[in-house]
CSV table of C-alpha atoms in Angstrom, one decimal:
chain,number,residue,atom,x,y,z
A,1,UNK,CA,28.6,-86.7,-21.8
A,2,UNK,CA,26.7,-83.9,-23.7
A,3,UNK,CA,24.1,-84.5,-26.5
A,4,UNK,CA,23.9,-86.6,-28.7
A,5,UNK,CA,26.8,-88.8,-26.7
A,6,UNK,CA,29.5,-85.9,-27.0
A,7,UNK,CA,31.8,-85.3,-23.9
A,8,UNK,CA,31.8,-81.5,-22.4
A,9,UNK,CA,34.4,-79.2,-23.1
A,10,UNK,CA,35.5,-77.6,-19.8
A,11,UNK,CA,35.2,-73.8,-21.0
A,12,UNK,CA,33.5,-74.1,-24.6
A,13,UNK,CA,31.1,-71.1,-24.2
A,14,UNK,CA,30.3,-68.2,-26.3
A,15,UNK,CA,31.4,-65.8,-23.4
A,16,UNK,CA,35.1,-64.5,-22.9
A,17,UNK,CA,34.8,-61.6,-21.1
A,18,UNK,CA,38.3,-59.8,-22.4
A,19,UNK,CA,36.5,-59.3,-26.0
A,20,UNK,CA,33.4,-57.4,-24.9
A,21,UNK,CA,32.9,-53.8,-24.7
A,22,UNK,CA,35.9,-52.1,-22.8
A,23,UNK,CA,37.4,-55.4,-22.5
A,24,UNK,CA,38.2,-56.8,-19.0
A,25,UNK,CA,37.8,-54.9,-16.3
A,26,UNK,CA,34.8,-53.0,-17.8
A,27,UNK,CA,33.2,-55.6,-18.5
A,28,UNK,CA,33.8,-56.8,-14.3
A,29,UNK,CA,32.1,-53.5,-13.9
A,30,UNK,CA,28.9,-54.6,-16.2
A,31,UNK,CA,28.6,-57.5,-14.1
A,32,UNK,CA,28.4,-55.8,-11.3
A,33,UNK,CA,26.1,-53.4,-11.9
A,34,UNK,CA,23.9,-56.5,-13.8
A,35,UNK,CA,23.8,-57.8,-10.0
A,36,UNK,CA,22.6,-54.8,-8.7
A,37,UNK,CA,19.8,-54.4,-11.2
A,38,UNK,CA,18.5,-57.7,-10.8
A,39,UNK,CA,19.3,-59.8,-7.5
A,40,UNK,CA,16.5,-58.2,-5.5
A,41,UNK,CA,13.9,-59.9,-7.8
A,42,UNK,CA,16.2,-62.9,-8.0
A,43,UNK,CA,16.1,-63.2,-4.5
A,44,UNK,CA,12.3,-63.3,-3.8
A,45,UNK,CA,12.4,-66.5,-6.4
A,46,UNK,CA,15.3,-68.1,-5.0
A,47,UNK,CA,14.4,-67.7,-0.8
A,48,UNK,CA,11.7,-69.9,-0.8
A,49,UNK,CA,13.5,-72.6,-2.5
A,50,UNK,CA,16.7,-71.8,0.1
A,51,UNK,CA,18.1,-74.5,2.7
A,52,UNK,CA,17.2,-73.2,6.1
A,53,UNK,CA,18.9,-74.1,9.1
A,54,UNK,CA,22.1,-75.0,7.3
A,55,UNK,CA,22.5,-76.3,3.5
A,56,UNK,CA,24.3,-75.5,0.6
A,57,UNK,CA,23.9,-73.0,-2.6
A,58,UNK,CA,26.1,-73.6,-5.7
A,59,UNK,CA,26.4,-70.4,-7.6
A,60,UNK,CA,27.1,-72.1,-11.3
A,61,UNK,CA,28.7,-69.9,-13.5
A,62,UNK,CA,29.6,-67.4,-10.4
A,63,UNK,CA,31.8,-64.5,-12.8
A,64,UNK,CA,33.1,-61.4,-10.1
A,65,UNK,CA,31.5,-63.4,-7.4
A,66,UNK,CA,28.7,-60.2,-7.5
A,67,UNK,CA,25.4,-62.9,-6.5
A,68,UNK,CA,27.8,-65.2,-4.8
A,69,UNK,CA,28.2,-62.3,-2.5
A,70,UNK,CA,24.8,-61.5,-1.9
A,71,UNK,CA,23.6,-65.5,-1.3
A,72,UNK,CA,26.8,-65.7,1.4
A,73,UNK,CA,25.2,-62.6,3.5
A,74,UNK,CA,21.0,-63.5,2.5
A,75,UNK,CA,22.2,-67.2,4.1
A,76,UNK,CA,24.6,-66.9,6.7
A,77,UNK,CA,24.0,-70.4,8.1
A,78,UNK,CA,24.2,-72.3,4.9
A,79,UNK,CA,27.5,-73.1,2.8
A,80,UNK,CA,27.5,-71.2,-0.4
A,81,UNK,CA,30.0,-72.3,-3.4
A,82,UNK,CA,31.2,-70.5,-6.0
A,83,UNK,CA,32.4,-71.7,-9.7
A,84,UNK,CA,33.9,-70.5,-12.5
A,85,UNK,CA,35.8,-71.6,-15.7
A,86,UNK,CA,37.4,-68.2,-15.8
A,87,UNK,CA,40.3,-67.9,-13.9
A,88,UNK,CA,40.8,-63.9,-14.2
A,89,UNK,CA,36.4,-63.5,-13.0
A,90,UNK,CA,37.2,-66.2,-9.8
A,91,UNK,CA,40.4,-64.0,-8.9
A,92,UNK,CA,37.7,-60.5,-8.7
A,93,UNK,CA,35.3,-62.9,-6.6
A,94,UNK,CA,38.2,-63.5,-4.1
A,95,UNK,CA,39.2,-60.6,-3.7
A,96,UNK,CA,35.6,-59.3,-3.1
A,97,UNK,CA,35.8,-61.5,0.3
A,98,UNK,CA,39.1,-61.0,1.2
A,99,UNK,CA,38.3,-59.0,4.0
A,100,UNK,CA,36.8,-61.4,6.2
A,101,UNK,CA,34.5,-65.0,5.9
A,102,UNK,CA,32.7,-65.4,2.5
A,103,UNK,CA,31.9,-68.4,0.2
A,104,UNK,CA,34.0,-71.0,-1.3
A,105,UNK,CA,35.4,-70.8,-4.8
A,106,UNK,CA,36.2,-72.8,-6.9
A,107,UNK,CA,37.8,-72.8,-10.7
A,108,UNK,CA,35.7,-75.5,-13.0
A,109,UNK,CA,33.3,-75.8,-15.8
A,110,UNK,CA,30.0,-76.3,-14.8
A,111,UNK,CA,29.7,-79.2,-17.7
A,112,UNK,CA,32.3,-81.1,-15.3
A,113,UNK,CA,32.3,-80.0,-12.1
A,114,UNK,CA,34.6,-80.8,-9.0
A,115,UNK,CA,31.7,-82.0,-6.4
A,116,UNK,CA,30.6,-85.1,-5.4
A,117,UNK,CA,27.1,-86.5,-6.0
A,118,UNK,CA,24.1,-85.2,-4.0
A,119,UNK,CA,26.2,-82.3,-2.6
A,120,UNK,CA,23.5,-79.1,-2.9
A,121,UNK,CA,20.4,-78.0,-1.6
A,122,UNK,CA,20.0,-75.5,-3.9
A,123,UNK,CA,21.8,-74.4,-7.6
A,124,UNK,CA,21.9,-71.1,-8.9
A,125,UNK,CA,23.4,-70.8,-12.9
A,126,UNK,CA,22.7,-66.8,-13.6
A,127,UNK,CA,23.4,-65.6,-17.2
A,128,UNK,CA,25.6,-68.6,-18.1
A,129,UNK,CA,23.0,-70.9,-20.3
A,130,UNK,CA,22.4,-68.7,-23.3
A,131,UNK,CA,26.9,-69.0,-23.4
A,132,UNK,CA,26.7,-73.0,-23.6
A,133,UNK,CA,26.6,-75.4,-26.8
A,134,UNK,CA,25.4,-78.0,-24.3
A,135,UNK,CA,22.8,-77.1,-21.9
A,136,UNK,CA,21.0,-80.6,-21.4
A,137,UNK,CA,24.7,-81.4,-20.7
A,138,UNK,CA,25.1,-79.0,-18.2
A,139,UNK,CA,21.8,-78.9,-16.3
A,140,UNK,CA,22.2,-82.9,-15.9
A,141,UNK,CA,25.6,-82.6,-14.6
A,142,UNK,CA,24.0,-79.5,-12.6
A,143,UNK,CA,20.8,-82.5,-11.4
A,144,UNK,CA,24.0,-84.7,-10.0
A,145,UNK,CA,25.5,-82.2,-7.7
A,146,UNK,CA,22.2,-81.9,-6.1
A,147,UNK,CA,20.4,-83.6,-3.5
A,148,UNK,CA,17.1,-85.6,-3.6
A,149,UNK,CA,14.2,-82.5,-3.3
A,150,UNK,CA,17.1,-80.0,-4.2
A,151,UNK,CA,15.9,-76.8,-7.3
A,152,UNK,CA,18.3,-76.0,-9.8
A,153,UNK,CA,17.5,-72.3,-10.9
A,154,UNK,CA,18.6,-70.8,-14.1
A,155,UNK,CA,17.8,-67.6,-14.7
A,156,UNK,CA,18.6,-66.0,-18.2
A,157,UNK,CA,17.2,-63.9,-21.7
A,158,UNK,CA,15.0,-64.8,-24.5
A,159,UNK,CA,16.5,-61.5,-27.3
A,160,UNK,CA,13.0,-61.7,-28.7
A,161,UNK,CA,10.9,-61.3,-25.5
A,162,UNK,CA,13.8,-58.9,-23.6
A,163,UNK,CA,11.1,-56.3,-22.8
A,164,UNK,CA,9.9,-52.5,-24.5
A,165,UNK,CA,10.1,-49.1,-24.7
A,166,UNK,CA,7.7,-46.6,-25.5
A,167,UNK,CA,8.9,-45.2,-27.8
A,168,UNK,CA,9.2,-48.0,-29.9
A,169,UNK,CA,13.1,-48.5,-30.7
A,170,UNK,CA,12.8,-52.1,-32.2
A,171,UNK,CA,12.6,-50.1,-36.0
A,172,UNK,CA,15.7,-48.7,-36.1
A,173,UNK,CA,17.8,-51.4,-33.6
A,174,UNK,CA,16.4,-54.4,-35.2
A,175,UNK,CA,19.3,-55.4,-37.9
A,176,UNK,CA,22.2,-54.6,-35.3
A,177,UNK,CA,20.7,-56.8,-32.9
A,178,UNK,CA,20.4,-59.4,-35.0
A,179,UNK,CA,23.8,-59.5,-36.1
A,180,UNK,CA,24.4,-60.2,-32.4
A,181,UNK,CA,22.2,-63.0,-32.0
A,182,UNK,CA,23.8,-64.3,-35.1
A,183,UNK,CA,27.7,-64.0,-33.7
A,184,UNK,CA,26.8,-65.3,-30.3
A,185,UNK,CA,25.1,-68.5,-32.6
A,186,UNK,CA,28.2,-68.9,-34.4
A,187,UNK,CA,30.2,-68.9,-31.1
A,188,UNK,CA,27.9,-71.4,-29.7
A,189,UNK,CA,25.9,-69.2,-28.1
A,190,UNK,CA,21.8,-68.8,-28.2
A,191,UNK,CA,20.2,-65.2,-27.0
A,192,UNK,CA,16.8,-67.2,-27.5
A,193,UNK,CA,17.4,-69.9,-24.5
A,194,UNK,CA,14.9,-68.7,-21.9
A,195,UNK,CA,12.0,-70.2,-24.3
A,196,UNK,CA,14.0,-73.3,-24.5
A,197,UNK,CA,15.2,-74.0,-21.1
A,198,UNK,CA,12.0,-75.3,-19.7
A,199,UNK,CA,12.4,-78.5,-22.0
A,200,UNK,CA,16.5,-78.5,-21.4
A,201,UNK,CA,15.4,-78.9,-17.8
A,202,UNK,CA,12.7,-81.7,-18.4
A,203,UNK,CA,15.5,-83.5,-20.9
A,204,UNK,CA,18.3,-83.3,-18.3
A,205,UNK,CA,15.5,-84.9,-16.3
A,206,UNK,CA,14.6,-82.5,-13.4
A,207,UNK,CA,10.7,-82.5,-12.5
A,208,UNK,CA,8.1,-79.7,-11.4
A,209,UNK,CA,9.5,-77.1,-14.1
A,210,UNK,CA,8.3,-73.6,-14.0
A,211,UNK,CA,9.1,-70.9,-15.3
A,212,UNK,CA,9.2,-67.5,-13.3
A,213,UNK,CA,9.2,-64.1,-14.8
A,214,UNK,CA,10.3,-61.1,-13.1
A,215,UNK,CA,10.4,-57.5,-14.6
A,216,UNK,CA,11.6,-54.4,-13.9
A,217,UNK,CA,11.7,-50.4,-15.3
A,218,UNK,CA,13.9,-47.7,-15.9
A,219,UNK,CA,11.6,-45.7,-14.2
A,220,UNK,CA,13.0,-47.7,-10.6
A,221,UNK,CA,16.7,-47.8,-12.0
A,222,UNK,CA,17.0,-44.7,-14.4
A,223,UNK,CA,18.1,-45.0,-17.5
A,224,UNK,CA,22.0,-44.6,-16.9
A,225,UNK,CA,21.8,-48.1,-15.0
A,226,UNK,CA,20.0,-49.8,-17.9
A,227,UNK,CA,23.1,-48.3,-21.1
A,228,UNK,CA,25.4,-51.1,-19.9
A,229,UNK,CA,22.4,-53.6,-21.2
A,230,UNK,CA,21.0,-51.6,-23.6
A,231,UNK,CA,23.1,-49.3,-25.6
A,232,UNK,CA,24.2,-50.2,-28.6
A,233,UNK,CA,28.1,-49.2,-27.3
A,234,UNK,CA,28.1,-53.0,-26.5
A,235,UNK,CA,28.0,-53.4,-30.5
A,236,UNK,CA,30.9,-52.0,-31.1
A,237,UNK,CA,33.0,-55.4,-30.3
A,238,UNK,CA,31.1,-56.5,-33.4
A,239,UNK,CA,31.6,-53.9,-35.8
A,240,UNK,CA,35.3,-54.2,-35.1
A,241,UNK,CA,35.1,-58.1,-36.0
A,242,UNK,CA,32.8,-57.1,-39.4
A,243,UNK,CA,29.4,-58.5,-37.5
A,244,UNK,CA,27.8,-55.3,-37.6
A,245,UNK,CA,27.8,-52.6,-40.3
A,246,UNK,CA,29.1,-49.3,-39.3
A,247,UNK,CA,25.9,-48.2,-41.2
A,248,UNK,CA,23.6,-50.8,-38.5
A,249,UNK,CA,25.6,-49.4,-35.7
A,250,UNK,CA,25.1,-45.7,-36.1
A,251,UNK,CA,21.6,-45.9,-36.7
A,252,UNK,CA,21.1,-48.0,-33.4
A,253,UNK,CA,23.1,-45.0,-31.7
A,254,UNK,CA,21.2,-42.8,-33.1
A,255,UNK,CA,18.0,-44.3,-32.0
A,256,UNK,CA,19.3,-44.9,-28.4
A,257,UNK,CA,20.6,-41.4,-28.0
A,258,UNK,CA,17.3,-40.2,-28.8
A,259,UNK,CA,15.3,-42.4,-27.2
A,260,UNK,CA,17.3,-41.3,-23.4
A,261,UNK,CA,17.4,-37.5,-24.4
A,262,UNK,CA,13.5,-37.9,-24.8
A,263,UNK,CA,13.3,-39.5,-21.5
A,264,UNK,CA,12.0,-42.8,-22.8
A,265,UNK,CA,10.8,-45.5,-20.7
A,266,UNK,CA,12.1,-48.9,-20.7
A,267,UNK,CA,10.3,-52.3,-19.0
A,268,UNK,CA,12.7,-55.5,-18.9
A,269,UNK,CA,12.2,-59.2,-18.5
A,270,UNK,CA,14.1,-61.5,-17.1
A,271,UNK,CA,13.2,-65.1,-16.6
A,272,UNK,CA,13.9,-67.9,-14.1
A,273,UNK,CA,13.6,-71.8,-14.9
A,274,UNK,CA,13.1,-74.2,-12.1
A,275,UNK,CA,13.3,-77.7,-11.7
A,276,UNK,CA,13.1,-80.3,-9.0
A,277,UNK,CA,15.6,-83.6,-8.7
């Protein structure tokens, strides 16, 4: 049951990766370069909290399989699971370990999932909060899968606190980016969840919540890596719906194509919730 007594809907989210920018496959291609940005700071949060000796990892919300990937090779003595509502994003994580031995995949919502009670050590959910109407729902489904002592780990954005630049480009990106926040609302959605998930955590009744920053620069990944984030190309689904003004949008590509041509520097946050069953 969700809140306020409501059941889960297996695959209400504000995330369908055929409408954003590109539409499928470029999208696949987003996520994985999102993986490569990130998991190297992801991972220095996530090992300690790792089953050693054996165990298992439940990658929540597991898209292309990208991090799945990555937890399968970091622990190769543990069993690492993969889930996903989206049946087109599990088909790209099996065929990223069709080659040889790699985790187990499975297709489900992570409001219902297909495991019995106590069955992880340790649960990853990357990305896939801010997309979900129900989180307390979630994460307490999420706190049954685990075992006595096991973390659950969500890692995910606050819009407001996403990083900055120098220069400035808030000015002239500001009313575009609202107008995202406010379609990924209306879809269910909230770009401002890493602020709230510390008390989603505590309400779904996990203990010994923290909350664990990590940050990075485009002077480590270059610019180029950062425009599938951070251009305002990823608008363009919105000005196609009538979300964004073609006015908002131009001057938001105006101000990101001056802001790389004058080798501007960007620092991002990202931040990881933990909690303790």
């Amino acid at each position: 049951m969700g809140e306020a007594g409501q059941p889960v809907t297996p695959g209400a989210r504000s995330y369908r990766p055929e409408r954003e920018l590109g539409g499928f496959e470029q999208e696949v291609e987003r996520l994985d370069r999102q993986a490569t940005l990130t998991w190297a700071h992801e991972w220095r949060i996530l090992q300690p909290l790792a089953p050693s000796g054996g165990g298992a990892v439940l990658d929540a919300g597991c898209g292309n399989g990208a991090v799945t990937a990555e937890l399968s090779a970091a622990l190769p003595g543990s069993r690492v699971v993969g889930l996903d509502v989206h049946p087109g994003l599990l088909d790209r994580a099996r065929a990223r370990g069709a080659a040889g031995a790699g985790p187990e995949l499975f297709l489900g919502d992570i409001g219902d999932t297909p495991f019995a009670d106590a069955t992880f050590d340790l649960v990853l959910s990357r990305y896939v909060f801010q997309h979900l109407p129900q989180p307390v729902a979630a994460a307490r489904e999420l706190r049954r899968v685990l075992r006595p002592g096991g973390h659950l780990v969500v890692i995910d954005i606050d819009a407001q606190l996403w990083g900055t630049a120098e220069p400035d480009l808030s000015g002239l990106s500001q009313e575009a980016y609202r107008a995202l926040g406010a379609a990924q609302s209306a879809d269910g959605g909230d770009r401002l969840i890493a602020r709230r998930l510390p008390r989603v955590l505590r309400d779904a009744g996990y203990t010994d919540v923290t909350v664990r920053p990590f940050a990075y620069t485009s002077d480590e990944v270059g610019l180029a890596a950062l425009a599938p984030q951070l251009s305002p190309e990823r608008l363009l689904p919105l000005v196609e719906r009538g979300a964004v003004s073609m006015t908002a949008y131009l001057r938001a590509m105006t101000a990101w194509q001056s802001f790389v041509a004058g080798d501007g520097f960007v620092l991002l946050l990202g931040f990881a919730v933990v909690g303790r069953r």
